CSV table of C-alpha atoms in Angstrom, one decimal:
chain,number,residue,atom,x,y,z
A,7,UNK,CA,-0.4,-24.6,-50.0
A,8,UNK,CA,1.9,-26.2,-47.4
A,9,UNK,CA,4.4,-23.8,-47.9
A,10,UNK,CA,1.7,-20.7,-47.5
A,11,UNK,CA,0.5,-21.9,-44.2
A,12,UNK,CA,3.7,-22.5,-43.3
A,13,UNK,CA,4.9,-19.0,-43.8
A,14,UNK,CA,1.7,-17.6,-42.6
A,15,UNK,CA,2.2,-19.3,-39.6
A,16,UNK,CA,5.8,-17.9,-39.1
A,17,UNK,CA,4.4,-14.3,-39.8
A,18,UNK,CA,2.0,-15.0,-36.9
A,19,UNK,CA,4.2,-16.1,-34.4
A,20,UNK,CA,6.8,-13.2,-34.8
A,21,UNK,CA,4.2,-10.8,-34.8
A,22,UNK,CA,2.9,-12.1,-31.6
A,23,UNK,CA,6.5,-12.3,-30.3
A,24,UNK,CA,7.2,-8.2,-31.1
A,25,UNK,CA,3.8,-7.8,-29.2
A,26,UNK,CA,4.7,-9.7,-26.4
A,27,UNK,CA,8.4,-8.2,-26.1
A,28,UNK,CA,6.3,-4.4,-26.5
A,29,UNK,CA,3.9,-5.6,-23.7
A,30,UNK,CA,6.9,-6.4,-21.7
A,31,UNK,CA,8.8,-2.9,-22.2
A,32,UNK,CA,6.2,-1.2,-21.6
A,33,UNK,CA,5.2,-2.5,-18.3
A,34,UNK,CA,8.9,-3.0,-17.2
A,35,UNK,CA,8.7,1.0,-17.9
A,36,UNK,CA,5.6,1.6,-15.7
A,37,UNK,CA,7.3,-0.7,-13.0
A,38,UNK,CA,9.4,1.2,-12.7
A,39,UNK,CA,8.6,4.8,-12.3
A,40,UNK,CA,6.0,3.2,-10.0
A,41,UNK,CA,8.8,1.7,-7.9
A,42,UNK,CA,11.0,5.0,-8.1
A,43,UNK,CA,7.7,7.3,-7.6
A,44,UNK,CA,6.2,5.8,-4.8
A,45,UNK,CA,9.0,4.0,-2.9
A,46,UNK,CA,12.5,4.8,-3.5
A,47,UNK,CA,12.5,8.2,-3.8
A,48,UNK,CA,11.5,9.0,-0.4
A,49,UNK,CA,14.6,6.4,0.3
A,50,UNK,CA,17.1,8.7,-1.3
A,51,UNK,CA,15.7,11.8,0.1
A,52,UNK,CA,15.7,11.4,3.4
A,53,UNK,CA,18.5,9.2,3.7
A,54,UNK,CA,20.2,12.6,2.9
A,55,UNK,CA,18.8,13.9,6.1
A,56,UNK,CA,21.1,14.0,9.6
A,57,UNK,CA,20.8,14.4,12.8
A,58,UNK,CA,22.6,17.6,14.1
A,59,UNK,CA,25.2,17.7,16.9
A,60,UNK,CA,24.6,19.7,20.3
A,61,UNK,CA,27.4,22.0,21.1
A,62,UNK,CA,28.5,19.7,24.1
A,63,UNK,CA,29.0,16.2,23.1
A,64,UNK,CA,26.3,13.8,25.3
A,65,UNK,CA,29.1,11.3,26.5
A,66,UNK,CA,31.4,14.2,27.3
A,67,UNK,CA,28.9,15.5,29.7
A,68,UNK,CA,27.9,12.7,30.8
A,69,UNK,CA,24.0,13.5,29.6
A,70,UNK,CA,22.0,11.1,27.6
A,71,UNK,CA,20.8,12.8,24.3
A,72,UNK,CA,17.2,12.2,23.3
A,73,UNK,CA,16.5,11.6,19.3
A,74,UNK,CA,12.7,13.4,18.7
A,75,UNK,CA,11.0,14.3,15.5
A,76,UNK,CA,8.3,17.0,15.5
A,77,UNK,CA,6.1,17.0,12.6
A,78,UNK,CA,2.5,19.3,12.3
A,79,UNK,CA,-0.5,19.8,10.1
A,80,UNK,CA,-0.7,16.5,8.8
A,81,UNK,CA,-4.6,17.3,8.2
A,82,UNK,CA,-6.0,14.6,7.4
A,83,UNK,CA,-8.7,14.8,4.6
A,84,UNK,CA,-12.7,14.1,6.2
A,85,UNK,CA,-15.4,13.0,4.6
A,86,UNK,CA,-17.0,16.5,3.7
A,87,UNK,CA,-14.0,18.6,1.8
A,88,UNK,CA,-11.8,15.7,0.8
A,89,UNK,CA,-12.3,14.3,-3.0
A,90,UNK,CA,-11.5,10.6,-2.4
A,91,UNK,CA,-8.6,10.7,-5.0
A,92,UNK,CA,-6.8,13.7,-3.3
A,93,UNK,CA,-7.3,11.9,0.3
A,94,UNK,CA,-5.7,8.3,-1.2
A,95,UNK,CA,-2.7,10.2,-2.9
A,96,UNK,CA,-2.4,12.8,-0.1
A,97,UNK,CA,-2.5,9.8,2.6
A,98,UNK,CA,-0.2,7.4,0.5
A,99,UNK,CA,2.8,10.2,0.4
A,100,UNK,CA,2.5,10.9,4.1
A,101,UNK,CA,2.2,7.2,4.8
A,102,UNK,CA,5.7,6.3,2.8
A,103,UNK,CA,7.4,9.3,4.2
A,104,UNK,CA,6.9,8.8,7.9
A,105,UNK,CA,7.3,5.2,7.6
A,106,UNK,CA,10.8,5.5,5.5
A,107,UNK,CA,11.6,8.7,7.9
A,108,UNK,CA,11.0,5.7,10.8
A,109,UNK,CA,13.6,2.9,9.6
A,110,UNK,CA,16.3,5.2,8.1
A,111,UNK,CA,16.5,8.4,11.2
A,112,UNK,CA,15.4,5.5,14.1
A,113,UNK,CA,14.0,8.4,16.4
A,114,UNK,CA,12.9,7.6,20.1
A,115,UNK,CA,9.9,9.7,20.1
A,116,UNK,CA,8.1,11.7,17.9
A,117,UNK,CA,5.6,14.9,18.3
A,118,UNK,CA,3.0,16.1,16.0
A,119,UNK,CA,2.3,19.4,17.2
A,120,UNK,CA,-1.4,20.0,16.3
A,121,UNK,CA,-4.1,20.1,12.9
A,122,UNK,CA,-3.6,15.8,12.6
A,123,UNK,CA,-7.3,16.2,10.8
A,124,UNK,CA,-8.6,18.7,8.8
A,125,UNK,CA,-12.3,18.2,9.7
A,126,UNK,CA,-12.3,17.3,13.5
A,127,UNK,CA,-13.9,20.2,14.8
A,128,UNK,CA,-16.9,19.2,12.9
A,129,UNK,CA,-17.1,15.6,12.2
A,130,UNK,CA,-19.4,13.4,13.1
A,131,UNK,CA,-18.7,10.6,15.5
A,132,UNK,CA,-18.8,7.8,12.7
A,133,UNK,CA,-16.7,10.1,10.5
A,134,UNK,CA,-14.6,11.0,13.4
A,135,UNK,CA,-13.7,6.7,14.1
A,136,UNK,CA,-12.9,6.6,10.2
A,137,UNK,CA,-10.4,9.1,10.4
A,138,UNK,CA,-8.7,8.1,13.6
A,139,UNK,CA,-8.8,4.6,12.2
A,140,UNK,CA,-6.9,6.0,8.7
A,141,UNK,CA,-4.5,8.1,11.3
A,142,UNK,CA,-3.1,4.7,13.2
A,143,UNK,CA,-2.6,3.0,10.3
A,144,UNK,CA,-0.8,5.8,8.9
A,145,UNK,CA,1.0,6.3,11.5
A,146,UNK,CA,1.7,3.3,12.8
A,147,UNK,CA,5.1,2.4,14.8
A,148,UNK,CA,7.2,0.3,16.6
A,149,UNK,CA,6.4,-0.1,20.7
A,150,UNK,CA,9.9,1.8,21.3
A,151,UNK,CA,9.0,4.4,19.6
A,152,UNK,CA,6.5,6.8,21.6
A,153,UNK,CA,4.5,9.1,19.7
A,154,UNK,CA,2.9,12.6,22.0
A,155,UNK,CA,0.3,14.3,20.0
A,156,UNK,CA,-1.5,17.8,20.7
A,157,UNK,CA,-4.7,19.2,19.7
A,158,UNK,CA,-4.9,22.0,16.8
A,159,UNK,CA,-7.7,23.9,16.0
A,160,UNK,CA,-8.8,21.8,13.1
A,161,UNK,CA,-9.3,19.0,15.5
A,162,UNK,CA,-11.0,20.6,18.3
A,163,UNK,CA,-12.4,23.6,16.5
A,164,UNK,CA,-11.0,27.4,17.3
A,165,UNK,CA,-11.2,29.1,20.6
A,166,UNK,CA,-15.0,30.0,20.4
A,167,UNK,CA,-16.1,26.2,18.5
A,168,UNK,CA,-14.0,24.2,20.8
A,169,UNK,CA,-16.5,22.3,23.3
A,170,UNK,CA,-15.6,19.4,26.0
A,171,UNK,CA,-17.4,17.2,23.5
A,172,UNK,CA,-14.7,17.6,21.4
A,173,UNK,CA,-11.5,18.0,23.8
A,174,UNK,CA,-12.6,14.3,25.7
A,175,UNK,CA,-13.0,12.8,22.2
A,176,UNK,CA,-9.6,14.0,21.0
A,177,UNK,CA,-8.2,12.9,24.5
A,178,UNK,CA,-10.1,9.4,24.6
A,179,UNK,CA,-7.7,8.6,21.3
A,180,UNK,CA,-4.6,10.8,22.0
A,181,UNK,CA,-3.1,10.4,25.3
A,182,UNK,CA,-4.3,13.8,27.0
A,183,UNK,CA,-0.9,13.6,28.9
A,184,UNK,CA,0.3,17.8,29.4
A,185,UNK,CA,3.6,17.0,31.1
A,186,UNK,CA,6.0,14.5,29.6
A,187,UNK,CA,9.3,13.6,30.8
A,188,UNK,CA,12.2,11.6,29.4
A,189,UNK,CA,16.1,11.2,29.8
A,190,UNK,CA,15.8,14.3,32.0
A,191,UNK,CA,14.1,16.5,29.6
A,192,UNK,CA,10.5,17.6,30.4
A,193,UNK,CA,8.0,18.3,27.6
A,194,UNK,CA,4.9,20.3,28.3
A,195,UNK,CA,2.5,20.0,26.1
A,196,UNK,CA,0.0,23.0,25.6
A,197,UNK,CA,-3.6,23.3,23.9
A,198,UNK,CA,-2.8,26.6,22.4
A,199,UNK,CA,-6.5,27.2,21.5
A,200,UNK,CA,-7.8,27.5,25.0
A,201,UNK,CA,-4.9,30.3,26.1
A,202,UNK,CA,-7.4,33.2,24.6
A,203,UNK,CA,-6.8,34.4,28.2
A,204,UNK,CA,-10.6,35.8,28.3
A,205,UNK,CA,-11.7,33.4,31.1
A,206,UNK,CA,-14.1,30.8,29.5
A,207,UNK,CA,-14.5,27.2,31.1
A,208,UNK,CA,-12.0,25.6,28.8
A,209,UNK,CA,-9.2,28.6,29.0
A,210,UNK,CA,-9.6,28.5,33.1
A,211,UNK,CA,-9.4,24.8,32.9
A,212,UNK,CA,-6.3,24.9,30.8
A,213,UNK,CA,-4.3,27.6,32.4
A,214,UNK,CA,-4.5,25.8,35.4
A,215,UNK,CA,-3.3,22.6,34.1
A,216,UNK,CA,-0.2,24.8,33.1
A,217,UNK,CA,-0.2,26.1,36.9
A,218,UNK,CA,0.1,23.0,38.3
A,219,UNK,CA,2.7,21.4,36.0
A,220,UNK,CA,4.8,25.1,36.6
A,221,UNK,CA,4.6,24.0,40.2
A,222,UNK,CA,5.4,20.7,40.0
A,223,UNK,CA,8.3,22.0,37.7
A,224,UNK,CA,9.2,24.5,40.5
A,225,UNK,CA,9.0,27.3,38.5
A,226,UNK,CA,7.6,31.1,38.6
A,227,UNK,CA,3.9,32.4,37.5
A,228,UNK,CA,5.9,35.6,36.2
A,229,UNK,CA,7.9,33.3,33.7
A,230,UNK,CA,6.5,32.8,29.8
A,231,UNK,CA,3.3,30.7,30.1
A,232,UNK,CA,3.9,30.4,34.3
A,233,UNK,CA,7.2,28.3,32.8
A,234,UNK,CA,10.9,29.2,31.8
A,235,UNK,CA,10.9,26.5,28.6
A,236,UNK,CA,14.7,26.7,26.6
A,237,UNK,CA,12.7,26.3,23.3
A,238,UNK,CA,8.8,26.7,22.3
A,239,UNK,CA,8.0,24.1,19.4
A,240,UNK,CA,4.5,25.0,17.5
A,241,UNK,CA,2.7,24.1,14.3
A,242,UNK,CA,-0.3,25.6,12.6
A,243,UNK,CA,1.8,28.3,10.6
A,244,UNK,CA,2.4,25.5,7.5
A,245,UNK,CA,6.2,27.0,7.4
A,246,UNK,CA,9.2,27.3,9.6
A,247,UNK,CA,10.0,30.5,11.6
A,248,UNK,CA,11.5,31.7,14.4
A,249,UNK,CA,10.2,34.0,17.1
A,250,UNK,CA,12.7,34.9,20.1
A,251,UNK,CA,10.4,35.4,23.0
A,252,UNK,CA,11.6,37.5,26.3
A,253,UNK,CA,14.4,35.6,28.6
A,254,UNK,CA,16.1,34.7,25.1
A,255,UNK,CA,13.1,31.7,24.6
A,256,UNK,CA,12.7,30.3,21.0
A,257,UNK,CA,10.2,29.5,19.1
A,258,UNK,CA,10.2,27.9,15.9
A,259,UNK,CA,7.1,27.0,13.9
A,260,UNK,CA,7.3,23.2,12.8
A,261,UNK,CA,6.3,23.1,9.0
A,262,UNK,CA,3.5,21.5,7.6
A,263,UNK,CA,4.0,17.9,7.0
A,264,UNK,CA,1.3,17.4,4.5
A,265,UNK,CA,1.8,18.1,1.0
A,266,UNK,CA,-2.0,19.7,0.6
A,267,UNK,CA,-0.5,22.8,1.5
A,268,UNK,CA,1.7,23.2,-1.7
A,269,UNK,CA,4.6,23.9,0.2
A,270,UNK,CA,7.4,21.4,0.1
A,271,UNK,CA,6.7,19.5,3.3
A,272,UNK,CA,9.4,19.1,6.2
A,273,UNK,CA,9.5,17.8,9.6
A,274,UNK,CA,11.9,19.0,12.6
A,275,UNK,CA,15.0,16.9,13.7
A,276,UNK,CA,15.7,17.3,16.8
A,277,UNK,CA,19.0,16.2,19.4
A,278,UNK,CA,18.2,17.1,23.0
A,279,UNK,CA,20.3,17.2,26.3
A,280,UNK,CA,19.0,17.9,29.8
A,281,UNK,CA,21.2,21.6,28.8
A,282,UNK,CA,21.5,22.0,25.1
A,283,UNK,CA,19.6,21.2,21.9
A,284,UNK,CA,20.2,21.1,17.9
A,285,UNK,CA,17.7,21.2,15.3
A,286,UNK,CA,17.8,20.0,11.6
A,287,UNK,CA,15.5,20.2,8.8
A,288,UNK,CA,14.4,17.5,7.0
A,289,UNK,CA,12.4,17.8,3.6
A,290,UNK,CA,10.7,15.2,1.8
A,291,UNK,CA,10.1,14.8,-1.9
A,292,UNK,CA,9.5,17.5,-4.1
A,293,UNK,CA,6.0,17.1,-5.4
A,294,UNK,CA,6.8,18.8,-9.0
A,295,UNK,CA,10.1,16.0,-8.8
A,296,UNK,CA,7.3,12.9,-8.8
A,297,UNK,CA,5.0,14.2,-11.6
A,298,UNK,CA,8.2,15.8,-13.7
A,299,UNK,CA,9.1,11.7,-13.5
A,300,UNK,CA,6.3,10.3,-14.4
A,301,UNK,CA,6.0,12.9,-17.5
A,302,UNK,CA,9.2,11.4,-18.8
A,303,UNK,CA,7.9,8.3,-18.3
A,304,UNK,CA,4.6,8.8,-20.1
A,305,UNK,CA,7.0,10.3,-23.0
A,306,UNK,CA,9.3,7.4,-22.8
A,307,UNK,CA,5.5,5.3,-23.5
A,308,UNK,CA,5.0,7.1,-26.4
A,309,UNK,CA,8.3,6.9,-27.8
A,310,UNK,CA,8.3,3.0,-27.8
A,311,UNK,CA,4.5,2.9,-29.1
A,312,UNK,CA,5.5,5.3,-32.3
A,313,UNK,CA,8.4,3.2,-32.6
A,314,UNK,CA,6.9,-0.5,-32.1
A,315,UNK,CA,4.7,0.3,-34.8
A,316,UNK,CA,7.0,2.6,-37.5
A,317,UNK,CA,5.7,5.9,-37.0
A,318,UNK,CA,9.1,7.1,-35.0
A,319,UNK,CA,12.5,5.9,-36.4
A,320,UNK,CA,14.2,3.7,-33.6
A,321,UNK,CA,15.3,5.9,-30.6
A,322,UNK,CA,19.0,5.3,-31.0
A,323,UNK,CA,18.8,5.4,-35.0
A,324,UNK,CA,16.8,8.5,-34.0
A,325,UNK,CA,19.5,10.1,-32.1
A,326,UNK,CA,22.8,9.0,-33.9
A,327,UNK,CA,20.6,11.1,-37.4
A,328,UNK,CA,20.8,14.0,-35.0
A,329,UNK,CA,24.1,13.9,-33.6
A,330,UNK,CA,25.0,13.2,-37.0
A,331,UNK,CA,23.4,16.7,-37.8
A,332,UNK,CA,24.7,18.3,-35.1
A,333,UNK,CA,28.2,17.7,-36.1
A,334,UNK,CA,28.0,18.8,-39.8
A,335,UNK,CA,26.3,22.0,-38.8
């Protein structure tokens, strides 16, 4: 009887023990495609990312050169259209991409160029706190790093659902600062949505804004938008393009930087001089790349399951039978 209980209690422990070691595999395997999924990919793709070179070299000019990211369309999910599931993942991937895009790139200032919620123009003012609130967290940064951002459409409404309401609230948050100037480069920034050019309140009020900074900037009312820019730097279009204006200007549509748009998001990278300028793309993880992973993971699961309990042959007995095959066909 000794000898039964004895060996009953052997059986018990090892079973316990292959449960245990199976427990442990399997959550060393969601570990890590957690870890690689959610953290270190957006390591290794943006790490891959450079800044580009002006044609003049800064210190052979004697110019400082100005480090600035551009992103757009963040659109941040509101309380009416976004399912709380899509806003957490939606949120969490923008989150770990500008904050990995921050430490590895080390920018000086960064631009987001319009559309930062998707439901400004008509949240309410509680719903409108909790989103500005989700915003600074996400978007968080270091004191040396400045951050300029302009009004879309989706934040203010469109040209004929904008309303001062709206414009003060967005400008109470967001520094409603038009003419920025650093390391002898000026930035003007421009609420697109009031140049309908049809003479309401709004659209007076902002082209003379742009008439006084052209005059502080010295420059002619004939000139595109009263100004003569080098480069015109927009969002709202979800893509990247390029428009060449008249007097040779640029402008390139910054891509969306949310992936709710489908499209592989991007930001702009840019290296400015007083004289010169070179932009880069920089794309962030490929959304089918992250689900494709954890597919292989969830496989990998089910491998070690069959296997743990003897309805798969061990994986490597498993593949020598096939190689084994393979070679005899």
């Amino acid at each position: 009887m000794a000898l039964i209980r004895l060996g009953f209690g052997r059986q018990h422990l090892c079973l316990l023990r292959r449960r245990s070691f199976l427990l442990s595999k399997l959550i060393a395997v969601v570990f890590a495609a957690l870890l690689f999924c959610e953290f270190l990919i957006y390591y290794l793709v943006i790490f891959r990312c450079d800044w580009p070179e002006v044609k003049t070299p800064a210190h052979n000019s004697g110019q400082e050169t100005l480090k600035a990211m551009f992103l757009a369309d963040t659109h941040l999910l509101g309380e009416i259209r976004g399912h709380w599931l899509d806003k957490l993942r939606r949120e969490w991937q923008m989150e770990r991409a500008f904050q990995t895009a921050l430490w590895l790139l080390q920018p000086e200032v960064v631009f987001i160029l319009g559309d930062i919620f998707d439901e400004g123009k008509w949240s309410s003012p509680q719903a409108w706190a909790d989103d500005v609130e989700r915003f600074q967290k996400i978007f968080r940064h270091p004191r040396h790093v400045l951050l300029k951002v302009v009004a879309g459409n989706h934040d203010i409404g469109f040209h004929y659902q904008m309303s001062t309401y709206k414009i003060k609230r967005f400008e109470k948050v967001f520094n409603p600062e038009r003419l920025f100037s650093w390391k002898g480069i000026n930035f003007v920034m421009v609420n697109s949505v009031a140049l309908e050019g049809d003479g309401c309140n709004l659209c007076s009020e902002a082209e003379a804004e742009i008439i006084d900074i052209s005059h502080k900037l010295n420059c002619s009312r004939e000139l595109l938008w009263w100004l003569r820019p080098r480069l015109v730097l927009s969002g709202h279009t979800h893509s990247a393009c390029e428009v060449l204006h008249g007097a040779g200007t640029m402008e390139i549509s910054v891509p969306s930087f949310s992936w709710r748009n489908r499209n592989n998001p991007s930001f702009i990278m840019g290296m400015l001089t007083p004289t010169e300028y070179a932009l880069a793309k920089c794309y962030l993880p490929y959304e089918n790349t992250v689900l494709a992973t954890y597919c292989v993971a969830i496989g990998f699961l089910v491998v070690l399951m069959l296997a743990h309990f003897k309805l798969l042959a061990s994986p490597l007995l498993f593949g020598w039978n096939l190689l084994r095959k393979l070679k005899t066909t």
